[in-house]
Tab-separated table of C-alpha atoms and ligand atoms in Angstrom:
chain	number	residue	atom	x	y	z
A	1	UNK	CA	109.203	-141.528	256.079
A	2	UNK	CA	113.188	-140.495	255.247
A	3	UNK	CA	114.869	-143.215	256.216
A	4	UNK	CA	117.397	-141.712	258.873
A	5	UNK	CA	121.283	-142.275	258.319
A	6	UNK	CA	123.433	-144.208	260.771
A	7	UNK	CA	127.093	-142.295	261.845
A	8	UNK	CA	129.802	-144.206	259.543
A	9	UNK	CA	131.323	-146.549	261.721
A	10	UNK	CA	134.986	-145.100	263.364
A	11	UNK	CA	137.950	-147.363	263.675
A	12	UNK	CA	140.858	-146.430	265.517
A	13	UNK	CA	142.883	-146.256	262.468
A	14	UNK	CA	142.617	-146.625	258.490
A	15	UNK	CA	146.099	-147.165	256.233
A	16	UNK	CA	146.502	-144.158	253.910
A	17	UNK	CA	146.612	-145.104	250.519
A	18	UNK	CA	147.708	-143.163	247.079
A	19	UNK	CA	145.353	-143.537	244.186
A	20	UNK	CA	145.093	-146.390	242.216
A	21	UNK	CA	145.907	-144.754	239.203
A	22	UNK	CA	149.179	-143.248	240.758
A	23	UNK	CA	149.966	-146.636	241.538
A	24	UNK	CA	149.061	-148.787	238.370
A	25	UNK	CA	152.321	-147.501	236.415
A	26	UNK	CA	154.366	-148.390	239.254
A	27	UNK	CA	152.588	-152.065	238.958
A	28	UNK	CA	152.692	-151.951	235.428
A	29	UNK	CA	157.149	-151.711	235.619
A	30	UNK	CA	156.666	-154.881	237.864
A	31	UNK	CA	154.587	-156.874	235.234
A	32	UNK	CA	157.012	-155.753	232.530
A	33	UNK	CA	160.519	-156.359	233.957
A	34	UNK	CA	158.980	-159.331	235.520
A	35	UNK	CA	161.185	-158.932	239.062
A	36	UNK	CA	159.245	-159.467	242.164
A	37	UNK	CA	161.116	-159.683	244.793
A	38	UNK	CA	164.904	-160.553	246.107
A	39	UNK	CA	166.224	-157.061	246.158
A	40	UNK	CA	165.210	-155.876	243.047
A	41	UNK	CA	165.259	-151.647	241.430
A	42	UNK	CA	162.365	-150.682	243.470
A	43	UNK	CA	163.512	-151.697	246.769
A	44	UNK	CA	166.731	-150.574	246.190
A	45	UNK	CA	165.506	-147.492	245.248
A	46	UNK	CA	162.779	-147.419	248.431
A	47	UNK	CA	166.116	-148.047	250.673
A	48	UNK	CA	167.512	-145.446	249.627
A	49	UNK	CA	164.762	-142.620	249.463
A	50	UNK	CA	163.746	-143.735	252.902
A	51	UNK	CA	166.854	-142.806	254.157
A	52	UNK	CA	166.930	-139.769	252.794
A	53	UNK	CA	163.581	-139.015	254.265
A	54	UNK	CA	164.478	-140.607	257.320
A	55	UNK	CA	167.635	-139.100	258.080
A	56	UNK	CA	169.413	-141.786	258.580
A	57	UNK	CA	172.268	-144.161	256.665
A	58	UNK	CA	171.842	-147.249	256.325
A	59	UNK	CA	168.382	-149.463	256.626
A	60	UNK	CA	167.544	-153.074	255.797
A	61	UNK	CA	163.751	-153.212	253.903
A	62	UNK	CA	162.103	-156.485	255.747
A	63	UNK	CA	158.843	-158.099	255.265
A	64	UNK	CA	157.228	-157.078	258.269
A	65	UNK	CA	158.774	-155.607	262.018
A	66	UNK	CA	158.240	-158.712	263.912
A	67	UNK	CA	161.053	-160.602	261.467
A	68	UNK	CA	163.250	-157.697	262.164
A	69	UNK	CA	163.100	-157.297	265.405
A	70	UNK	CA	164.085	-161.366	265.458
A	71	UNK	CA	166.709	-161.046	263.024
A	72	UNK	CA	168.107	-157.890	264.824
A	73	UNK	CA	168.640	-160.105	267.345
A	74	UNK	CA	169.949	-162.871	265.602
A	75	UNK	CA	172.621	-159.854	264.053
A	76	UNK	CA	173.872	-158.893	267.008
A	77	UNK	CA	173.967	-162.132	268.231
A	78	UNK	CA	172.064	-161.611	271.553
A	79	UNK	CA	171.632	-164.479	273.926
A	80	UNK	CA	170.748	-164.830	277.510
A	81	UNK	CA	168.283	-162.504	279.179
A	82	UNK	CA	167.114	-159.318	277.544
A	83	UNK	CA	165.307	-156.200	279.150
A	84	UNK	CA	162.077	-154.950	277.760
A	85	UNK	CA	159.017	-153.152	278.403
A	86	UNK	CA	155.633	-154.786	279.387
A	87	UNK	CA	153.751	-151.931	277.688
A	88	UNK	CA	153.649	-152.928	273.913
A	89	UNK	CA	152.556	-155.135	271.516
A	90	UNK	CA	152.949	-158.893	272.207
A	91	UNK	CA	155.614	-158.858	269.192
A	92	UNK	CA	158.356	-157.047	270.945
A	93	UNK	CA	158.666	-159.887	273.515
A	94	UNK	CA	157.663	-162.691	271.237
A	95	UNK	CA	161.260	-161.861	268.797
A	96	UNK	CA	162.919	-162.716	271.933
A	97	UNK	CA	161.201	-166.074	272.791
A	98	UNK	CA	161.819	-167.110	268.871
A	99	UNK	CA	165.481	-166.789	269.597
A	100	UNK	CA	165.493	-168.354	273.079
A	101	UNK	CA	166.469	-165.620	275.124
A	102	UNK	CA	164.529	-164.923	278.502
A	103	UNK	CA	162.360	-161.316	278.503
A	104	UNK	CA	162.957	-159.439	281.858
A	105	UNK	CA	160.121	-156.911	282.044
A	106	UNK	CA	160.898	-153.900	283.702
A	107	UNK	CA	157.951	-150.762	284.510
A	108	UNK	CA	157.835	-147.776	282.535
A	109	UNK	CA	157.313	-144.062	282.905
A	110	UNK	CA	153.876	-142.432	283.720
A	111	UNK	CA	154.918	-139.462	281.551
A	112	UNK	CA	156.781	-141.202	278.613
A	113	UNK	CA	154.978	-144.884	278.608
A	114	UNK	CA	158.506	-145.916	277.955
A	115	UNK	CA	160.791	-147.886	280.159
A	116	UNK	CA	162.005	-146.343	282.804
A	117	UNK	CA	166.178	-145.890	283.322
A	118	UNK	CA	165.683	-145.587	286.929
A	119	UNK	CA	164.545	-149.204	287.307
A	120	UNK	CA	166.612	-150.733	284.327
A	121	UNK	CA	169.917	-151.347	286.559
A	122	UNK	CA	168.396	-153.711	289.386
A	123	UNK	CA	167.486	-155.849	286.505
A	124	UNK	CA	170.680	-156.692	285.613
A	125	UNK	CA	171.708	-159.733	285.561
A	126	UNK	CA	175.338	-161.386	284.779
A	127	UNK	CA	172.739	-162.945	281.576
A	128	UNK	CA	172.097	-159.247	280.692
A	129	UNK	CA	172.947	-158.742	277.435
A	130	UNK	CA	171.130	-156.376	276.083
A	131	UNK	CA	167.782	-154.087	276.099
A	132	UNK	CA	164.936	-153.646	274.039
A	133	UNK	CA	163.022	-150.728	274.307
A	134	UNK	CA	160.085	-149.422	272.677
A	135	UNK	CA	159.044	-145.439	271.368
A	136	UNK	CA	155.946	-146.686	272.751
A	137	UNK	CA	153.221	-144.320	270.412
A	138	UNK	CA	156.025	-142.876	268.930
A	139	UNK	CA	157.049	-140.613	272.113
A	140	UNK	CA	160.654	-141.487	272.243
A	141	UNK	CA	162.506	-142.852	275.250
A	142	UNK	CA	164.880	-141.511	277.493
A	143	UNK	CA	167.472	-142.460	274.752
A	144	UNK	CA	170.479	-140.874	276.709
A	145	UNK	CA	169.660	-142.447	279.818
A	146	UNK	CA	169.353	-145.848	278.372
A	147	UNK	CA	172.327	-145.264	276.544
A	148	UNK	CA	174.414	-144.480	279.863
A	149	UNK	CA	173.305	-147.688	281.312
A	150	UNK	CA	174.288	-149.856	278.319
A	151	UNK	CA	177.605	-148.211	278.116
A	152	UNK	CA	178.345	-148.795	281.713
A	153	UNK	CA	177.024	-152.443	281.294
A	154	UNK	CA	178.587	-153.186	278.153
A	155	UNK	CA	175.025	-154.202	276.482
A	156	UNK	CA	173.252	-153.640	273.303
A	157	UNK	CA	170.419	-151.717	272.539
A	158	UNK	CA	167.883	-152.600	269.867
A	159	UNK	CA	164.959	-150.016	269.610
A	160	UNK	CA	161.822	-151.433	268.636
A	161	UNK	CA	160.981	-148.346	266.450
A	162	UNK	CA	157.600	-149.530	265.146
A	163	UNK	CA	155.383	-146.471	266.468
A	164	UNK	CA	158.045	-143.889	265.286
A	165	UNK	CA	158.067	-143.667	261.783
A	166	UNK	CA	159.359	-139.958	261.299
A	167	UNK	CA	159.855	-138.888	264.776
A	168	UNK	CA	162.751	-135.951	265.475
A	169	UNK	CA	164.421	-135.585	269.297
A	170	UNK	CA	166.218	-133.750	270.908
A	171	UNK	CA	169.320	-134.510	268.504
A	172	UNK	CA	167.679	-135.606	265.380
A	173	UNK	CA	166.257	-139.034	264.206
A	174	UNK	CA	165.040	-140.853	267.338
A	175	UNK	CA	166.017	-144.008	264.748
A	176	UNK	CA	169.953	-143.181	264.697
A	177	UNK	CA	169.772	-144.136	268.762
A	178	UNK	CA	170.919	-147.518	270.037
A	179	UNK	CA	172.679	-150.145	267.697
A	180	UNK	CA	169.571	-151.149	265.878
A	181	UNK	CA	165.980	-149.722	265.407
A	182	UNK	CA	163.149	-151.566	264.106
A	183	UNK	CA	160.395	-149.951	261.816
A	184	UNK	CA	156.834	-151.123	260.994
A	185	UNK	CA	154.745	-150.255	257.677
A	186	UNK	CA	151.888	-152.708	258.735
A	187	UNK	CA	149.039	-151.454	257.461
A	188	UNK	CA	147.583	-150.265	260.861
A	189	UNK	CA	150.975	-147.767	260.634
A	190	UNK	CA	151.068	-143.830	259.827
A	191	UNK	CA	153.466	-145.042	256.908
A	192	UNK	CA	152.082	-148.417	255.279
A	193	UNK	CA	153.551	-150.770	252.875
A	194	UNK	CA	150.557	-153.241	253.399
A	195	UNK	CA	153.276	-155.248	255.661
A	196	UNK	CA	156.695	-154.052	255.769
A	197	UNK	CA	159.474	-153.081	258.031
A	198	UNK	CA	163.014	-152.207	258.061
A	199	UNK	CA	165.758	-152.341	260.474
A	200	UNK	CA	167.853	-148.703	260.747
A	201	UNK	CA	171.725	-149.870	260.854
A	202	UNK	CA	174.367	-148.029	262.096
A	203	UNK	CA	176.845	-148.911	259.607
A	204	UNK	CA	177.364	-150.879	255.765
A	205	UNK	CA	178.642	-153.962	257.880
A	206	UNK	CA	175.984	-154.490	259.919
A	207	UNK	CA	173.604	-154.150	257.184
A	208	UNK	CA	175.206	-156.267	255.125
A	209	UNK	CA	175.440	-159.290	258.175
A	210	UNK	CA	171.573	-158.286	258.125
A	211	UNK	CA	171.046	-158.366	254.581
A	212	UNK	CA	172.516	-162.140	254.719
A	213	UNK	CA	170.195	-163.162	257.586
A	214	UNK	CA	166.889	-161.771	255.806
A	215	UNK	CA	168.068	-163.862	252.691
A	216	UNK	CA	168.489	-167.325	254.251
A	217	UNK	CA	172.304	-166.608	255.348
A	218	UNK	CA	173.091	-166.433	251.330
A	219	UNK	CA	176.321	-163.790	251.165
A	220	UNK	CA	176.604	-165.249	246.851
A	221	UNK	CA	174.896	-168.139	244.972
A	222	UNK	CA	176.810	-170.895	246.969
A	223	UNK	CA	177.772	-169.886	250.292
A	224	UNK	CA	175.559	-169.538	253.301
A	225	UNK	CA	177.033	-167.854	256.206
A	226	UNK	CA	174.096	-168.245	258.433
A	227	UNK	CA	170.990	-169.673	259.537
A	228	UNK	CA	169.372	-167.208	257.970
A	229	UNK	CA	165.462	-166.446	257.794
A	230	UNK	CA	162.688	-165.131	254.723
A	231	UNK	CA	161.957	-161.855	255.828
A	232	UNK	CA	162.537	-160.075	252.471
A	233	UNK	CA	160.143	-156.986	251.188
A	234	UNK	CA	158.600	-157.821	247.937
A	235	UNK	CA	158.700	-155.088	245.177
A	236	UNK	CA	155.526	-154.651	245.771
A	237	UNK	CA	155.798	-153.603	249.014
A	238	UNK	CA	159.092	-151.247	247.581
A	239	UNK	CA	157.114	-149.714	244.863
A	240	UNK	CA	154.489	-148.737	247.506
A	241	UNK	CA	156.722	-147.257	249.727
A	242	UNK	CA	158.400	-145.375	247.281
A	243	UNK	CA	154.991	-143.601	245.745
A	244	UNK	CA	153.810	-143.509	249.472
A	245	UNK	CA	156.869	-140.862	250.278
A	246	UNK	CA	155.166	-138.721	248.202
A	247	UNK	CA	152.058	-137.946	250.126
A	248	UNK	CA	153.714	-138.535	253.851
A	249	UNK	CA	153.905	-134.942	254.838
A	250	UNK	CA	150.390	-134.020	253.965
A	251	UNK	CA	149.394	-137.183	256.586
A	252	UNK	CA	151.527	-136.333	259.391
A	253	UNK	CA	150.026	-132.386	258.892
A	254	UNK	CA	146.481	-133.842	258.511
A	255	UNK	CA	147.491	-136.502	261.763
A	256	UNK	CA	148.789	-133.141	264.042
A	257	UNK	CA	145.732	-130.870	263.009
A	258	UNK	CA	143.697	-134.074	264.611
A	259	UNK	CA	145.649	-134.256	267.440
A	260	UNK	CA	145.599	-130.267	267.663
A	261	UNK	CA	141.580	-130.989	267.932
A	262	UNK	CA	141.506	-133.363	269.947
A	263	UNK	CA	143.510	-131.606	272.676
A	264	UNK	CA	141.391	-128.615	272.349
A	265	UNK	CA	138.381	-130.882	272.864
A	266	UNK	CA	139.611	-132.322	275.355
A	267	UNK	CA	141.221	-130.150	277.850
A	268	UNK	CA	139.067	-129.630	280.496
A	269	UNK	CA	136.741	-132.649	280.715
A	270	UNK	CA	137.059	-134.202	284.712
A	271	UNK	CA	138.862	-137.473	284.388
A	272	UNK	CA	140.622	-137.359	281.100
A	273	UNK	CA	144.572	-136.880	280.947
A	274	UNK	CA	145.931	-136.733	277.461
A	275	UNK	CA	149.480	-137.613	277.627
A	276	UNK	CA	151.793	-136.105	275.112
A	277	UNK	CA	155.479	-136.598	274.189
A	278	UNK	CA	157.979	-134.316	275.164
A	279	UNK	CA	157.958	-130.868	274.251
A	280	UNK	CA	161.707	-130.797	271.876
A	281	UNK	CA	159.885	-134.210	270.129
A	282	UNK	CA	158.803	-133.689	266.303
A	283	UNK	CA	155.819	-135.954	267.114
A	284	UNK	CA	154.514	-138.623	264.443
A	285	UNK	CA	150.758	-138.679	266.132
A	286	UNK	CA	150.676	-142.418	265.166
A	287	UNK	CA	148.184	-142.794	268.284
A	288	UNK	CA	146.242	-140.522	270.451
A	289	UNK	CA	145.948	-142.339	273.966
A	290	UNK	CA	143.835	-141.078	276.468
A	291	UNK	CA	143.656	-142.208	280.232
A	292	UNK	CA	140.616	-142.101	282.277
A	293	UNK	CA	141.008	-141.378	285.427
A	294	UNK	CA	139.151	-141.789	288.876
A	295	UNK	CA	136.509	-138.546	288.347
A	296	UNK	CA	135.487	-139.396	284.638
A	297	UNK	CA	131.836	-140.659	285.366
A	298	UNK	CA	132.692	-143.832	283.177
A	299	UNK	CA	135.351	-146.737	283.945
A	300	UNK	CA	137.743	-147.060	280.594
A	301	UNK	CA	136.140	-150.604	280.167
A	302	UNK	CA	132.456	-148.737	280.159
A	303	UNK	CA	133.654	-146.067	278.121
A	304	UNK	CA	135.170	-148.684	275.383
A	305	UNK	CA	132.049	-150.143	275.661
A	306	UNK	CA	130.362	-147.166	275.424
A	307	UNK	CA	131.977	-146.086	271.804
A	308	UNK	CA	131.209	-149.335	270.401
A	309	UNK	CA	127.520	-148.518	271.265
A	310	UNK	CA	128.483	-145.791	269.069
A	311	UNK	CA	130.085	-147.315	266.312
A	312	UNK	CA	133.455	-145.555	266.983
A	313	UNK	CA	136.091	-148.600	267.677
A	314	UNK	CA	138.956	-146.800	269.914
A	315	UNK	CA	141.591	-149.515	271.223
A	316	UNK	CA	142.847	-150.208	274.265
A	317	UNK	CA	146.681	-150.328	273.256
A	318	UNK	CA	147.612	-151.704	275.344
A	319	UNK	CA	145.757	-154.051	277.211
A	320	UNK	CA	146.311	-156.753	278.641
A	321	UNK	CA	150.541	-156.219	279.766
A	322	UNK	CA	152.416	-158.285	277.323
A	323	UNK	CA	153.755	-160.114	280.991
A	324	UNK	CA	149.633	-161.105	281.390
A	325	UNK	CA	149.680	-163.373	278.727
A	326	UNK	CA	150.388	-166.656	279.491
A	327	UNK	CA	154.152	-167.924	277.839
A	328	UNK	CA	154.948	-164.883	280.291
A	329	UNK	CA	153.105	-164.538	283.194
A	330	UNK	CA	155.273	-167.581	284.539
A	331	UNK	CA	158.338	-165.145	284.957
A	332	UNK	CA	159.583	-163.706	288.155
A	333	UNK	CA	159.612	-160.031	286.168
A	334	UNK	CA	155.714	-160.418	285.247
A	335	UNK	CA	155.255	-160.533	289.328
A	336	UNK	CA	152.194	-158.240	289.841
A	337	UNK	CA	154.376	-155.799	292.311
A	338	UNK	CA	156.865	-155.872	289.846
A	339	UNK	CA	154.824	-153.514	287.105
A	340	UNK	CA	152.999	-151.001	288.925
A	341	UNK	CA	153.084	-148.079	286.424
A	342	UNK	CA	152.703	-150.107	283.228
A	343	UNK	CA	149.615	-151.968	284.587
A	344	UNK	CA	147.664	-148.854	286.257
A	345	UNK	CA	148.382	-147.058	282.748
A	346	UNK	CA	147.191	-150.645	280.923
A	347	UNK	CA	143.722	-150.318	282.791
A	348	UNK	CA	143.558	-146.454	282.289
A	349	UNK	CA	144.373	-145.990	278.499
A	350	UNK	CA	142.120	-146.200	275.322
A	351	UNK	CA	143.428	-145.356	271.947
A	352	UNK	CA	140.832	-142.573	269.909
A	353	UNK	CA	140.843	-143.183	266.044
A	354	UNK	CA	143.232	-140.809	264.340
A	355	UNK	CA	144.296	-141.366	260.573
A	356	UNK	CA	144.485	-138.509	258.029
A	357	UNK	CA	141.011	-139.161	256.206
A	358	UNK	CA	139.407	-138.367	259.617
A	359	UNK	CA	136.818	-135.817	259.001
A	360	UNK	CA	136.986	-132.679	261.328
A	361	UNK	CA	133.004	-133.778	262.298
A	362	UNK	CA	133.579	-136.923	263.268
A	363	UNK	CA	136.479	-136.068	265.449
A	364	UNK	CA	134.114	-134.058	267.120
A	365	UNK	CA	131.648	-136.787	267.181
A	366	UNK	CA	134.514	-138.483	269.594
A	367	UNK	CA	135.106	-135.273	271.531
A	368	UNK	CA	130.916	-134.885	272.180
A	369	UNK	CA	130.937	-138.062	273.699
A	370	UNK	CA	133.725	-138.189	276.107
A	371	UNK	CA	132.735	-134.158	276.967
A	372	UNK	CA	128.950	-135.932	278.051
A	373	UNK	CA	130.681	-137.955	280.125
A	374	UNK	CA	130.452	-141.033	277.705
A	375	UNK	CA	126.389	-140.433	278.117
Q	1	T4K	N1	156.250	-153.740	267.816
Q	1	T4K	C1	155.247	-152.907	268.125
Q	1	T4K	C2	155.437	-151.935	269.234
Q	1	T4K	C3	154.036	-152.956	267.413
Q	1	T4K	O1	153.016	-152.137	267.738
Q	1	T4K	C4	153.915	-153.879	266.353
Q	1	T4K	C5	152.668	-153.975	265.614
Q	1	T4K	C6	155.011	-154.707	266.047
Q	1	T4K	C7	156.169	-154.602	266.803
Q	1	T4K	C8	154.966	-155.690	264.921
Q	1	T4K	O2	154.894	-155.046	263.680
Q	1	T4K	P1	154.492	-155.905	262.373
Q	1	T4K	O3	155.194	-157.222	262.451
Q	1	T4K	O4	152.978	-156.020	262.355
Q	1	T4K	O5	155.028	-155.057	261.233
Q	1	T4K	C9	147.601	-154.071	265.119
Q	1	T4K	C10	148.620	-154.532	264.101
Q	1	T4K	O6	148.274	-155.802	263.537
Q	1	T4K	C11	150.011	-154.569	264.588
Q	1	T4K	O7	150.859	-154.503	263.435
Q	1	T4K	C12	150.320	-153.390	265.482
Q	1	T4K	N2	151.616	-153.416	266.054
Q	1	T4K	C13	149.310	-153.330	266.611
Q	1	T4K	C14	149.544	-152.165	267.538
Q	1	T4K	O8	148.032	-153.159	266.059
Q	1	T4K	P2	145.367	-155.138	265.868
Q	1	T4K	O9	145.065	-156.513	266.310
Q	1	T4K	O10	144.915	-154.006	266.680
Q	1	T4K	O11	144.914	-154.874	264.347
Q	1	T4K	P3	143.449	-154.833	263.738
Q	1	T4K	O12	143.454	-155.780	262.590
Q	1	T4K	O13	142.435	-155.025	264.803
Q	1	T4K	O14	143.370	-153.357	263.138
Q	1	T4K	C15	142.987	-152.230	263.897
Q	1	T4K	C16	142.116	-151.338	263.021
Q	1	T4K	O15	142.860	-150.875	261.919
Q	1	T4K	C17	140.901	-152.023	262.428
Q	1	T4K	O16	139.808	-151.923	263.311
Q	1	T4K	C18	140.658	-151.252	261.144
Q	1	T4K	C19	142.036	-150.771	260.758
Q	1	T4K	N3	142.610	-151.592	259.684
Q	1	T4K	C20	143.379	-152.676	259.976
Q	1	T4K	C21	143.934	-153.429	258.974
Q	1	T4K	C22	144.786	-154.646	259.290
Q	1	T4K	C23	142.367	-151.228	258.378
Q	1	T4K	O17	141.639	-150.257	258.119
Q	1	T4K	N4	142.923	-151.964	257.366
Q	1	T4K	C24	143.705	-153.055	257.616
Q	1	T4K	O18	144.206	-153.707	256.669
Q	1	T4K	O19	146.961	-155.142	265.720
């Protein structure tokens, strides 16, 4: 009897890699000049290509986005209490805790998943000094409201960018907003550098105060200016983001023809909102969240269930709040009344896999299942 063929298995997202052969004479410069790391041609060279793609001036290549976000704070030299969203990944709020400064969680949009500018001021405290948003799936925030309230409060702003590789707003890069944004190339990222970050800098100072902190405080062989941390990008890393440039464009087309399917698939199934960013955004389709709503005949927790039954591993980014876990839940911002939005949306989302070498059939594999009711 033909033995019969299980589905592949479906994660929510797989890096996108160049071929090894593109790669090897990229590795083979490394072996022969012998330079790994400590700011050498290729990330010099990344740094500046990236900003060229990017749009943007100035950015600082880091190791990964959680020791940027901590040394962006460390830069700016942010104390005290900070304001951040609930609705991310337990990173954003850990950089603050690793530089003692108190997280105030505030709830987010229902549209945007972002934190919400109406409810930013009535968490301002005389500690205050700054806020930390994220472009939570890449859909930017309201940039100009947050901005207003920072002006009028005199605080910073440091974006964690990690979701928004590539995104376009209303008035260009969403990474030229606030004093600092944060990027991720973890591997689970539209643009990968295995690990890898960078920090997007308004100016040559600032980058150069940052460029001092990533490298131990060292401003020359014998002076250290500052405490400074290891959170420099190997030329590995460089020499992967440079060749990965290349092939960027055909991934974000291949990511919005998914999303385009999905959407299609998806619009009239009972239950099933499929939230998108706002209409003047140049999306990045890093993620496609759904929610399921009362009137889908499955709970999100069945449904998750219910696709791992199926071999297709969507997420549920995310879940549990960041203020759930427990070196939070302790705070008077984590109160349960105090997050309405962003824990409603945390019980309602799931993540479905998108990553450009998603095959149009097994997108519809997804779409099948949630149109059956999960069944
Ligand atoms: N801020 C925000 C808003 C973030 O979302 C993140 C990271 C950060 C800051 C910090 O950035 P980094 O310091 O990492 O640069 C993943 C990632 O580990 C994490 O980087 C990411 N956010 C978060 C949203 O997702 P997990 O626990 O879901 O990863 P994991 O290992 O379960 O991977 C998910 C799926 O991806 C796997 O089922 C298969 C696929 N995968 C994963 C890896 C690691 C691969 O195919 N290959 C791989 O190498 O956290």
């Amino acid at each position: 009897m033909a033995e019969q063929r299980k589905p592949a298995r479906i994660y929510v997202t797989r890096p996108e890699l160049p071929s090894l052969n593109e790669f090897i004479p990229y590795l083979q410069e490394i072996w022969d000049s012998k330079i790994l790391t400590n700011g050498g041609p290729f990330h010099e060279k990344f740094e500046q290509k990236l900003c060229e793609y990017l749009g943007v001036k100035h950015i600082a290549l880091f190791a990964n986005a959680t020791i940027g976000l901590v040394t962006a704070l460390q830069a700016l030299r942010i104390t005290g209490e900070v304001i951040t969203t609930p609705y991310s990944f337990v990173a954003t709020a850990h950089s603050l805790l690793w530089n003692g400064i108190k997280p105030v969680f505030v709830d987010i949009d229902p549209e945007t998943f972002n934190l919400d500018p109406d409810k930013i001021e009535a968490a301002i405290t005389p500690q205050t000094t700054a806020i930390m948003p994220v472009h939570c799936y890449g859909h930017p925030c309201d940039v100009d409201g947050i901005r207003a309230i920072a002006d009028t409060y005199g605080l910073k702003v440091i974006y964690d960018a990690a979701h928004a590789f590539g995104v376009r707003c209303h008035c260009g890069s969403v990474l030229t907003h606030g004093d600092l944004s944060v990027l991720s190339f973890h591997a689970t990222k539209v643009f990968t550098t295995f690990e890898g970050g960078a920090i997007v800098c308004p100016d040559e100072k600032t980058r150069q105060r940052i460029n001092y902190l990533k490298n131990f405080g060292f401003a020359d062989e014998v002076t250290v200016v500052a405490p400074g941390i290891n959170g420099k990008m190997s030329e590995f890393g460089a020499a992967l983001g440079l060749l990965q440039l290349k092939g960027i464009d055909r991934a974000l087309a291949r990511r919005r023809a998914i999303d385009a399917r999905y959407r299609a698939g998806l619009e009239s199934v009972p239950g099933l909102r499929c939230p998108r960013p706002a209409s003047e955004t140049l999306a990045n389709h890093a993620y496609f969240p759904i929610l399921v709503q009362p009137g889908f005949p499955l709970s999100r927790d069945e449904l998750y269930r219910k696709f791992r039954d199926h071999d297709i591993f969507a997420r549920r980014y995310f879940y549990p709040l960041i203020s759930d876990f427990p070196m939070y839940r302790g705070l008077p911002s984590a109160a349960h009344n105090n997050l309405p939005v962003a824990r409603k949306l945390a019980e309602q989302v799931l993540c479905l896999p998108i990553y450009p070498d998603l095959p149009d059939d097994q997108v519809d594999r997804v779409v099948e299942l949630l149109r059956g009711g999960g069944t």
